[in-house]
PDB file of C-alpha atoms in Angstrom:
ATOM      1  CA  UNK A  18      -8.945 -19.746  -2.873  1.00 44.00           C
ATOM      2  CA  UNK A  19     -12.088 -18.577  -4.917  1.00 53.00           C
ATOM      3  CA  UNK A  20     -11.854 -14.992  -3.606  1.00 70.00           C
ATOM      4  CA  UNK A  21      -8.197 -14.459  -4.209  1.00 82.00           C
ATOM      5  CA  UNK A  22      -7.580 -16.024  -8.007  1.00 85.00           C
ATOM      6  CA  UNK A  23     -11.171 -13.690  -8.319  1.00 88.00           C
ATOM      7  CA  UNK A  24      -9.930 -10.424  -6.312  1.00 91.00           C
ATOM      8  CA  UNK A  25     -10.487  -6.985  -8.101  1.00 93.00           C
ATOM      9  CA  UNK A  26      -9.852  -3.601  -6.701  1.00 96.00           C
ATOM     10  CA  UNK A  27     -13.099  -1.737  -6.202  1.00 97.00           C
ATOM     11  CA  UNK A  28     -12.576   2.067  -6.771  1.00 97.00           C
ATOM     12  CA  UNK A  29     -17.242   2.499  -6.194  1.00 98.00           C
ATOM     13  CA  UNK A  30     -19.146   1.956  -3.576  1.00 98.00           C
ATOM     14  CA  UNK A  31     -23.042   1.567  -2.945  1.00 97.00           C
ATOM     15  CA  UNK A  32     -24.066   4.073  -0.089  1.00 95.00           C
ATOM     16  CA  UNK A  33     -24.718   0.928   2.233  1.00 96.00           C
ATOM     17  CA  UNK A  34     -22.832   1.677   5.047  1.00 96.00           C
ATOM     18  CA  UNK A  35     -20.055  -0.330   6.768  1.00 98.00           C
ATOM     19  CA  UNK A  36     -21.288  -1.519  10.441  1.00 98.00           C
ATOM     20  CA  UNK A  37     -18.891  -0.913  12.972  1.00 98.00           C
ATOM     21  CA  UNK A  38     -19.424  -4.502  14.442  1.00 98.00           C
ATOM     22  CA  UNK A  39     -18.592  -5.663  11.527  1.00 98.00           C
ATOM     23  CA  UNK A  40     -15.284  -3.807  10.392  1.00 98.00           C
ATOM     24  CA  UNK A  41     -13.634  -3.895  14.157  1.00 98.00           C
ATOM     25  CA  UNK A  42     -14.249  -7.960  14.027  1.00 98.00           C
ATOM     26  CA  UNK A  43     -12.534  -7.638  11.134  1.00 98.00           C
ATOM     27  CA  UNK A  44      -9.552  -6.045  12.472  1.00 98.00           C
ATOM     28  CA  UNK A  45      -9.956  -8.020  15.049  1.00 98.00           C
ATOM     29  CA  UNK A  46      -9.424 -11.169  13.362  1.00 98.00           C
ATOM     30  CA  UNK A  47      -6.328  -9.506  11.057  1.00 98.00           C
ATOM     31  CA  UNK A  48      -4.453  -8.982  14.442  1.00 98.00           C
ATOM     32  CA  UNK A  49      -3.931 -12.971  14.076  1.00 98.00           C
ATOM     33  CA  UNK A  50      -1.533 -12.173  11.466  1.00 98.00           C
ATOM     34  CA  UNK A  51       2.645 -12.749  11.800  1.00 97.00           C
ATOM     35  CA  UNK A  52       4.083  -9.623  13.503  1.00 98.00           C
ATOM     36  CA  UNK A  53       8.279  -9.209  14.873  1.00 97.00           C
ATOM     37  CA  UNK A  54       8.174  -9.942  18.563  1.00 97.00           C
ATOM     38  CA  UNK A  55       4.392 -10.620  18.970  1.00 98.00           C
ATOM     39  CA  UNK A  56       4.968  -6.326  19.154  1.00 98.00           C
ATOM     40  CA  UNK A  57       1.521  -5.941  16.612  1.00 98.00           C
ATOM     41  CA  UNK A  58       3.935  -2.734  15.283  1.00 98.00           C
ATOM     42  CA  UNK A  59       0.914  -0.677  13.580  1.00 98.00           C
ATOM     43  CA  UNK A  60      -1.751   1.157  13.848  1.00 98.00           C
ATOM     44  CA  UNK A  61      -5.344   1.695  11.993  1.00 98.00           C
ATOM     45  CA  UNK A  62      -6.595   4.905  12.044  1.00 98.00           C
ATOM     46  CA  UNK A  63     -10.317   4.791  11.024  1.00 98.00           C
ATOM     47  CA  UNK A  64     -11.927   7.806   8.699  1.00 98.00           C
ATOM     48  CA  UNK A  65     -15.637   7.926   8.258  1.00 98.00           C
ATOM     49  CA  UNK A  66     -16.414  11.596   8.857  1.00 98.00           C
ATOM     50  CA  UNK A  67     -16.669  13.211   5.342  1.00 97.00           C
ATOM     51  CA  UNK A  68     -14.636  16.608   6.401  1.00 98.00           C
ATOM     52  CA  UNK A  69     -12.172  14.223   7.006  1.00 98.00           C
ATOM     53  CA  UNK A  70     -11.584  12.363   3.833  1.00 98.00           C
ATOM     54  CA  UNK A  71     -12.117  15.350   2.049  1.00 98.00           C
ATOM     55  CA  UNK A  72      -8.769  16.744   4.252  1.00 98.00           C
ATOM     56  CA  UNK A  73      -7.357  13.106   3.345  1.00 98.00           C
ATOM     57  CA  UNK A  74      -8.133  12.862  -1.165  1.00 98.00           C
ATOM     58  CA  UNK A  75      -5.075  15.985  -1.616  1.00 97.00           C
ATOM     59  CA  UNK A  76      -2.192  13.524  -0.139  1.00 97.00           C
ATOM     60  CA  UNK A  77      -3.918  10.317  -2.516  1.00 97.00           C
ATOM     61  CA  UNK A  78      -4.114  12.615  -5.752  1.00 96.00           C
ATOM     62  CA  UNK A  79      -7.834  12.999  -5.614  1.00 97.00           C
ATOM     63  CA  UNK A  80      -8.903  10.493  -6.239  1.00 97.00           C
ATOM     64  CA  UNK A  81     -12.581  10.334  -6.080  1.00 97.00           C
ATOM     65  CA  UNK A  82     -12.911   6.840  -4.078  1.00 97.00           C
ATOM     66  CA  UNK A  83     -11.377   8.707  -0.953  1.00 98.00           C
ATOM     67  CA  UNK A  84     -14.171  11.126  -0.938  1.00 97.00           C
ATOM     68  CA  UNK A  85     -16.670   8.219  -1.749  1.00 97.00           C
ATOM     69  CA  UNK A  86     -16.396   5.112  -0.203  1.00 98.00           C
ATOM     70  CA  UNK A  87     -17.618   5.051   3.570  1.00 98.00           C
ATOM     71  CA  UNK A  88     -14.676   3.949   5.483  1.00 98.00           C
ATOM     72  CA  UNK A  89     -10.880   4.915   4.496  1.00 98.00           C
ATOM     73  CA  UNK A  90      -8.395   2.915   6.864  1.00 98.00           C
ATOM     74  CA  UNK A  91      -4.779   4.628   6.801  1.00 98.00           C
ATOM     75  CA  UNK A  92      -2.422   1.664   8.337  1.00 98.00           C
ATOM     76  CA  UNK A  93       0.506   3.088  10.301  1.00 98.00           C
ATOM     77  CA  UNK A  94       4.159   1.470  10.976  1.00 98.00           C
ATOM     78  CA  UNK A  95       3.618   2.290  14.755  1.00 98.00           C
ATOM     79  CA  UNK A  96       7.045   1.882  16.992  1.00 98.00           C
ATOM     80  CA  UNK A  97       5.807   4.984  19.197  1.00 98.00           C
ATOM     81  CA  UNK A  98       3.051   2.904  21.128  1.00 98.00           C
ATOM     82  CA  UNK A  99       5.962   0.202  21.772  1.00 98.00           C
ATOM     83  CA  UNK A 100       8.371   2.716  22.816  1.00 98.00           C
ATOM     84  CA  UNK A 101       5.874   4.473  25.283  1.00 98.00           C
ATOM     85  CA  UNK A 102       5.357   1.170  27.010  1.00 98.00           C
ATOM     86  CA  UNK A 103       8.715   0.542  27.131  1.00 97.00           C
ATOM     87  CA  UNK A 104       9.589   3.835  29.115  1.00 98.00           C
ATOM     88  CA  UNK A 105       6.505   3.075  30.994  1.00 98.00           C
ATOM     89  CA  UNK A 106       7.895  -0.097  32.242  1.00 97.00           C
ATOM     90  CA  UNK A 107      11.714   1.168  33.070  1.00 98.00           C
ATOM     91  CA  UNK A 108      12.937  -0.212  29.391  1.00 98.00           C
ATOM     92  CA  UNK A 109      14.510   2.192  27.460  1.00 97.00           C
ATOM     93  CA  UNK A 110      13.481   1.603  23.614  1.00 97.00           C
ATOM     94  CA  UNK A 111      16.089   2.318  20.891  1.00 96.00           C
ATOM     95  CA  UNK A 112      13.918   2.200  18.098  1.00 97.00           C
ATOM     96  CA  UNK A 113      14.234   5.522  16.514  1.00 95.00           C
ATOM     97  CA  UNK A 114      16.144   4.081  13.498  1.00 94.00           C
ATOM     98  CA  UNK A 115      15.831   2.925   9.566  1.00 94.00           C
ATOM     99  CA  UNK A 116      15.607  -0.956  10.443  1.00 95.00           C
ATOM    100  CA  UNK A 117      12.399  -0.032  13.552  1.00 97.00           C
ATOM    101  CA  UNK A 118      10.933   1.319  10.299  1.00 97.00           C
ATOM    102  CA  UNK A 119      11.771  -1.497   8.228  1.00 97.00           C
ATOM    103  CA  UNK A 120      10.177  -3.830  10.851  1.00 98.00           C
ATOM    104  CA  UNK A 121       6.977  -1.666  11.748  1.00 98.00           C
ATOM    105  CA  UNK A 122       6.292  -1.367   7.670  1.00 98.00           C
ATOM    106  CA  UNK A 123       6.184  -5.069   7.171  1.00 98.00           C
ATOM    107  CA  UNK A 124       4.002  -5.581  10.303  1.00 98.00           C
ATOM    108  CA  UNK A 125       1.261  -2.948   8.856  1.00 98.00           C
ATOM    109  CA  UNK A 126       1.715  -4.749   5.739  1.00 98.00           C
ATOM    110  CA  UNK A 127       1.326  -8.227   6.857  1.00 98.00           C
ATOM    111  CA  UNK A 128      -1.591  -6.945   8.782  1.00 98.00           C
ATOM    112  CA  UNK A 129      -2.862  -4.886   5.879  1.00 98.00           C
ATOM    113  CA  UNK A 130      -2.545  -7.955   4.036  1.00 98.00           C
ATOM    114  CA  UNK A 131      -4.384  -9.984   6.356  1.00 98.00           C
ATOM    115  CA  UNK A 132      -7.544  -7.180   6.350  1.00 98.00           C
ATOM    116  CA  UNK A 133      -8.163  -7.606   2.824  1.00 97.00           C
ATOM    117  CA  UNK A 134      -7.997 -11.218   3.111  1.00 96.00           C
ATOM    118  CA  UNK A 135     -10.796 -11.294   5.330  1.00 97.00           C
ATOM    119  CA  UNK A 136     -13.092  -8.744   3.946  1.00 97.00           C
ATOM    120  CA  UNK A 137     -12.550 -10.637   0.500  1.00 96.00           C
ATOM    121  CA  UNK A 138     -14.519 -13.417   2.076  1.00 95.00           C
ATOM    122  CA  UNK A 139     -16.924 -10.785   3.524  1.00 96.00           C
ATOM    123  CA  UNK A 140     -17.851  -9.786   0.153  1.00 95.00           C
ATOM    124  CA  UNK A 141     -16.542  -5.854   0.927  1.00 97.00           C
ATOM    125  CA  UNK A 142     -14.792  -4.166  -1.646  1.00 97.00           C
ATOM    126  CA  UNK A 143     -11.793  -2.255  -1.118  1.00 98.00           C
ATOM    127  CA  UNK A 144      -8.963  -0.133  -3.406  1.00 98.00           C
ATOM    128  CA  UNK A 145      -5.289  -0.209  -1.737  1.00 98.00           C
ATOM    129  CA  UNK A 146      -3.607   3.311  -2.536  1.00 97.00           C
ATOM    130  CA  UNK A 147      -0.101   2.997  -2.931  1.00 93.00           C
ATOM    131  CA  UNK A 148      -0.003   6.682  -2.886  1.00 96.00           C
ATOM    132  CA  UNK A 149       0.478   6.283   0.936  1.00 97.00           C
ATOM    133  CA  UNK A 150       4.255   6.827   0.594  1.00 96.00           C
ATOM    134  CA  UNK A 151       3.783   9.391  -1.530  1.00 95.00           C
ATOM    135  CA  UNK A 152       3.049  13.083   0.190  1.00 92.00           C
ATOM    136  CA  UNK A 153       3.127  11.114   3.568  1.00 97.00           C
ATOM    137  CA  UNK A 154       3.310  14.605   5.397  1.00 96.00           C
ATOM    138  CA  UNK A 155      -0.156  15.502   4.628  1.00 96.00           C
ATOM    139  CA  UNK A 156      -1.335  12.311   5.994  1.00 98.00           C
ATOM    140  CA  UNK A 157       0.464  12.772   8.858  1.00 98.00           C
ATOM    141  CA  UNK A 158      -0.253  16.416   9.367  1.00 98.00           C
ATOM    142  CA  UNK A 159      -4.182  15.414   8.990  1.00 98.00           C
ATOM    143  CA  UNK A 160      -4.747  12.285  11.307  1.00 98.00           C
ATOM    144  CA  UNK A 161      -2.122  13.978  13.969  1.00 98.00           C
ATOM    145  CA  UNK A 162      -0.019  10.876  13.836  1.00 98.00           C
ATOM    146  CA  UNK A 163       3.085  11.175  17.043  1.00 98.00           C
ATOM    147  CA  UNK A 164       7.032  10.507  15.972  1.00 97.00           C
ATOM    148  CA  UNK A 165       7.625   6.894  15.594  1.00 98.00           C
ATOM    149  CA  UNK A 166       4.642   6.493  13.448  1.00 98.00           C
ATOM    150  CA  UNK A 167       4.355   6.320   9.589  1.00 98.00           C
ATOM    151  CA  UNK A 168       1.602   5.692   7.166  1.00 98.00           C
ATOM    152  CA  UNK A 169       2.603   2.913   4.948  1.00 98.00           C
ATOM    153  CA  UNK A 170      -1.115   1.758   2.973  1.00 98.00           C
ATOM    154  CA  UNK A 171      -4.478   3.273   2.967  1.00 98.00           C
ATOM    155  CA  UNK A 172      -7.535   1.193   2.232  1.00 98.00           C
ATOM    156  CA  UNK A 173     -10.761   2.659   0.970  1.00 98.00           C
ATOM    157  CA  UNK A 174     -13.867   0.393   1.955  1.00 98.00           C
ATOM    158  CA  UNK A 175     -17.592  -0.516   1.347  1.00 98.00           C
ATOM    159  CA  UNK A 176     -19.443  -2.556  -0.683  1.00 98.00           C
ATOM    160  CA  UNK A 177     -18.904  -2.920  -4.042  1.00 97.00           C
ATOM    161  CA  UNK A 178     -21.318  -0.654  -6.903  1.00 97.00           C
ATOM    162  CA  UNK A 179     -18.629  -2.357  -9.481  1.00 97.00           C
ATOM    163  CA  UNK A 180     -17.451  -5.736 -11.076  1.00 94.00           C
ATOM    164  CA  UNK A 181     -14.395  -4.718 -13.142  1.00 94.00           C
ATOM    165  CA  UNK A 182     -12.719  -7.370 -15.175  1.00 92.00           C
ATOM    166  CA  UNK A 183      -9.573  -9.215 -13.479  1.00 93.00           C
ATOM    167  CA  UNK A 184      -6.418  -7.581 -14.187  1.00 94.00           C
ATOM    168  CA  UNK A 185      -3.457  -9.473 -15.952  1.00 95.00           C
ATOM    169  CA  UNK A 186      -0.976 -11.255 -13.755  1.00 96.00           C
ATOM    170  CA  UNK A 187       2.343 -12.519 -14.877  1.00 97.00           C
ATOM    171  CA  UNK A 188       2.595 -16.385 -15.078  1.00 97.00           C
ATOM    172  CA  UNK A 189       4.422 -18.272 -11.919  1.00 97.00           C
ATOM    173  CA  UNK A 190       7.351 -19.382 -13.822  1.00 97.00           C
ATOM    174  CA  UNK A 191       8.691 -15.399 -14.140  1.00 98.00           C
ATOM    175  CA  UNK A 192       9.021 -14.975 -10.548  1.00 98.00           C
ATOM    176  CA  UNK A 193       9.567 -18.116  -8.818  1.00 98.00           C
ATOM    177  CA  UNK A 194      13.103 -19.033  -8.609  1.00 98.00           C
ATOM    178  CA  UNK A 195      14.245 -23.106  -7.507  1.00 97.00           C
ATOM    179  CA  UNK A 196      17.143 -23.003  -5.305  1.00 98.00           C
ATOM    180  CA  UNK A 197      18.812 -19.736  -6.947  1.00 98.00           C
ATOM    181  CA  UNK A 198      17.798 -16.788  -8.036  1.00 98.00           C
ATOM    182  CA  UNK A 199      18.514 -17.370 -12.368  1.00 97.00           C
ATOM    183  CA  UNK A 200      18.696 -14.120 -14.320  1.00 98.00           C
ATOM    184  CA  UNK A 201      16.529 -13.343 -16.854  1.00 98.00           C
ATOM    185  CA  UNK A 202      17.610 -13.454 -20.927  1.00 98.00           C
ATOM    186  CA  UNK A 203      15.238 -11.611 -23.607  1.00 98.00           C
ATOM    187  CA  UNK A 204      13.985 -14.604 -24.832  1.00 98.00           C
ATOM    188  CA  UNK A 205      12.489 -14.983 -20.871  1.00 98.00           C
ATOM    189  CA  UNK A 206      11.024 -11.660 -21.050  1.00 98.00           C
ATOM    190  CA  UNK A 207       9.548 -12.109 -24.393  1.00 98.00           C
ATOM    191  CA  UNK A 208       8.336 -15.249 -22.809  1.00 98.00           C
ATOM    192  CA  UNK A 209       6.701 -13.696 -19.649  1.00 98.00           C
ATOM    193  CA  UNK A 210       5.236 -10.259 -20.389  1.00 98.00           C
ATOM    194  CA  UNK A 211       3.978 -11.230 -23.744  1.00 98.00           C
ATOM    195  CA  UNK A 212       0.073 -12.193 -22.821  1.00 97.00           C
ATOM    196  CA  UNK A 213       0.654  -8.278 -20.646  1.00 97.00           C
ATOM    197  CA  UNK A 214       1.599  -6.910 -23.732  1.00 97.00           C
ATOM    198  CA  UNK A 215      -1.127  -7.726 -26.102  1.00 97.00           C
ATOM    199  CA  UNK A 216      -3.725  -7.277 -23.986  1.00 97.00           C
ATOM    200  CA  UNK A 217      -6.254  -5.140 -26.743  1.00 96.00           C
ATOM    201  CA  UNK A 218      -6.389  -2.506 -23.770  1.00 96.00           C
ATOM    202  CA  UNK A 219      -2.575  -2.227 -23.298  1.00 96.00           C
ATOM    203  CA  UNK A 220      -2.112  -1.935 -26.815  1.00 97.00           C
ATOM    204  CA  UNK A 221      -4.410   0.911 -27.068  1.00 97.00           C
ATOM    205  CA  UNK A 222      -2.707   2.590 -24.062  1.00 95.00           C
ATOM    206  CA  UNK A 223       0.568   2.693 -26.062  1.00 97.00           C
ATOM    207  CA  UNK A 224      -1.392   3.737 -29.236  1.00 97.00           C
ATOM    208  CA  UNK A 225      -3.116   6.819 -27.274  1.00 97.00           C
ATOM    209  CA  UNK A 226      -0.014   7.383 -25.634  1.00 97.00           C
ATOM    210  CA  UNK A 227       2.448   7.947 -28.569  1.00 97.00           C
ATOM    211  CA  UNK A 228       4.639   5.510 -27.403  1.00 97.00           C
ATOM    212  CA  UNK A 229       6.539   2.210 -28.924  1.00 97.00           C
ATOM    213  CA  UNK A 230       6.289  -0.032 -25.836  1.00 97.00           C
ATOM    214  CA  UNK A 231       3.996  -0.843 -22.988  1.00 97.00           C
ATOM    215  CA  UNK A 232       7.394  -0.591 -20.605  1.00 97.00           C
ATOM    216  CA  UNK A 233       7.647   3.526 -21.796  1.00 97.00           C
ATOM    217  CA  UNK A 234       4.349   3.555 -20.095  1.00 96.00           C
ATOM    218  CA  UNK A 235       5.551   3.054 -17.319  1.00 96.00           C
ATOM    219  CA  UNK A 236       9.007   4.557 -17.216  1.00 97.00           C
ATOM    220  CA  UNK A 237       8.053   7.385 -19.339  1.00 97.00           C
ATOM    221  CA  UNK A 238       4.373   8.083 -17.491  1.00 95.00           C
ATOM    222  CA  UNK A 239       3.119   6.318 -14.809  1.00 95.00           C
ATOM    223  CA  UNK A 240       6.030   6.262 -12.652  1.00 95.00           C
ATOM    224  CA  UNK A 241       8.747   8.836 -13.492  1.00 97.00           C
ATOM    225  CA  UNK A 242      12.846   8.733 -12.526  1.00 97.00           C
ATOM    226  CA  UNK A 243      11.697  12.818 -12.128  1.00 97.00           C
ATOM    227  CA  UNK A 244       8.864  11.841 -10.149  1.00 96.00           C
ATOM    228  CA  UNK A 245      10.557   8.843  -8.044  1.00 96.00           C
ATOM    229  CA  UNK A 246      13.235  10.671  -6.949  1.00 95.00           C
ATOM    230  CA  UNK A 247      11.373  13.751  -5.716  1.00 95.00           C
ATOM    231  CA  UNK A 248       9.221  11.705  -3.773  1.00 94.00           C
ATOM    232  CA  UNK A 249      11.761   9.777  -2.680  1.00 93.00           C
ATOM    233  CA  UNK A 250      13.350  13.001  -0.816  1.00 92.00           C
ATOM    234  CA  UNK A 251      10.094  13.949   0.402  1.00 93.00           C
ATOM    235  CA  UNK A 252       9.748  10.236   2.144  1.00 94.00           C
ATOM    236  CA  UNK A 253      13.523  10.258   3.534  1.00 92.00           C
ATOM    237  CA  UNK A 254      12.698  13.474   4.595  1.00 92.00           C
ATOM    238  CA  UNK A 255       9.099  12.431   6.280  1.00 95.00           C
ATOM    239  CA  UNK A 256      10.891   9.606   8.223  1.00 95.00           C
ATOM    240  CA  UNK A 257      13.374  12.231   9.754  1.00 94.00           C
ATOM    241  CA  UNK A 258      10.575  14.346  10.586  1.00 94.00           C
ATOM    242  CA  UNK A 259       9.068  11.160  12.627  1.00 96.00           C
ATOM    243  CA  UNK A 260      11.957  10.301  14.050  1.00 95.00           C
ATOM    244  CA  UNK A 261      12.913   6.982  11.993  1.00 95.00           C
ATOM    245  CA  UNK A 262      16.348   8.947  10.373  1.00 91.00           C
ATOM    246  CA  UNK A 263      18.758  11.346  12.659  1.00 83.00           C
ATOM    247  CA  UNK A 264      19.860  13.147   9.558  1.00 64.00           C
ATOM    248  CA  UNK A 265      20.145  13.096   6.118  1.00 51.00           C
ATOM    249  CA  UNK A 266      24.027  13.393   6.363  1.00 52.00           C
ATOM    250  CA  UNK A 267      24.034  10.075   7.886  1.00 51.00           C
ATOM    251  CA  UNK A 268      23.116   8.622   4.576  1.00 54.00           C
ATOM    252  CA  UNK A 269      25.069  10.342   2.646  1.00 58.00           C
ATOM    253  CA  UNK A 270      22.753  12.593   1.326  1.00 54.00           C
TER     254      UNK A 270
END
């Protein structure tokens, strides 16, 4: 319980390297973790070489902790493995569809989940880059994943050369729901986001910003409708490619 209420994301990394004993026990141990079918629908692909995150840091935005820390783990929704066996074993797997996907994602996730868990209480540092889903196609292209396999979360690793201050979470009460799920008034919001909002550094982001709100932060900068959408295409379009969508016609789109 200590780790978690004192978790930070750790974007720097001393140059003490990350054994191998130690980070296969670990995903060793994060295989314990819930998964559809007892299937274990993921894969880890491990990066170390430093050609190799440098082919990786264009599909995460640059971001200089793909570069620097010494392990990056990209965490695949993997249904291709299953459906190999499958054939293998005169089954033939009909998993080449949205809800496989569906399935496979919140394996990885539960497992990716699990991972950080345990290297909390290892004392490793780690960032999660929810740019994953972003320009998925370069990941792809790069670690030479098959059809039937997706990158959902990438983890950079090491030990941590930081202690940056805990970020703001909301309070229970705004997202825990008894029996139903209520709808929320303005006085809630008001309510909820108001210790967010007056944080002294979120108020300075709006002030830099020229902006009236912390919300037009986000909607208006951080994360786009322009932006959304076209990488929304690009990620329909990345799970056709691999096999998860016939067509975009099916969908309507």
């Amino acid at each position: 319980m200590k780790n978690l209420l004192n978790r930070r994301t750790i974007r720097k990394y001393t140059d003490q390297p990350v054994s191998d004993e130690l980070l296969n026990r670990l995903m060793g141990e994060a295989a314990r973790t819930q998964t559809m079918g007892n299937l274990q629908l993921y894969s880890v692909v491990v990066t170390r070489d430093k050609e190799m995150k440098e082919k990786l840091a264009p599909a995460h935005f640059n971001q200089p902790m793909v570069k620097e820390a010494p392990v990056v783990l990209t965490i695949c929704a993997d249904f291709n493995r299953t459906s190999f066996w499958a054939k293998c074993r005169k089954a033939e797997p009909g998993y080449d569809n949205f809800l496989s996907f569906i399935n496979a994602a919140t394996d990885a996730l539960l497992y990716t989940q699990t991972l950080c868990n345990l290297m909390d209480e290892e004392g490793l540092g780690y960032c999660y880059l929810g740019t994953t889903v972003y320009q998925p196609q370069q990941i792809i292209e790069t670690l030479h994943l098959p059809k039937l396999t997706m990158p959902v979360a990438t983890l950079t690793v090491g030990w941590p050369a930081e202690e940056p201050a805990l970020s703001d979470r909301l309070p229970l009460e705004s997202f825990v729901h008894q029996e139903r799920y209520d709808d929320y008034t303005g006085h809630d919001i008001d309510t909820y986001y108001y210790n967010k909002e007056h944080l002294p550094e979120n108020l300075h982001f709006v002030e830099i910003n020229h902006k009236e709100t912390l919300a037009q932060i986000f909607t208006d900068i951080r994360y786009t409708r322009k932006d959304n959408e076209a990488m929304s295409r690009e990620l329909l379009a990345t799970l056709v490619r691999q096999g998860f969508l016939d067509s975009f016609t099916v969908y309507g789109l």
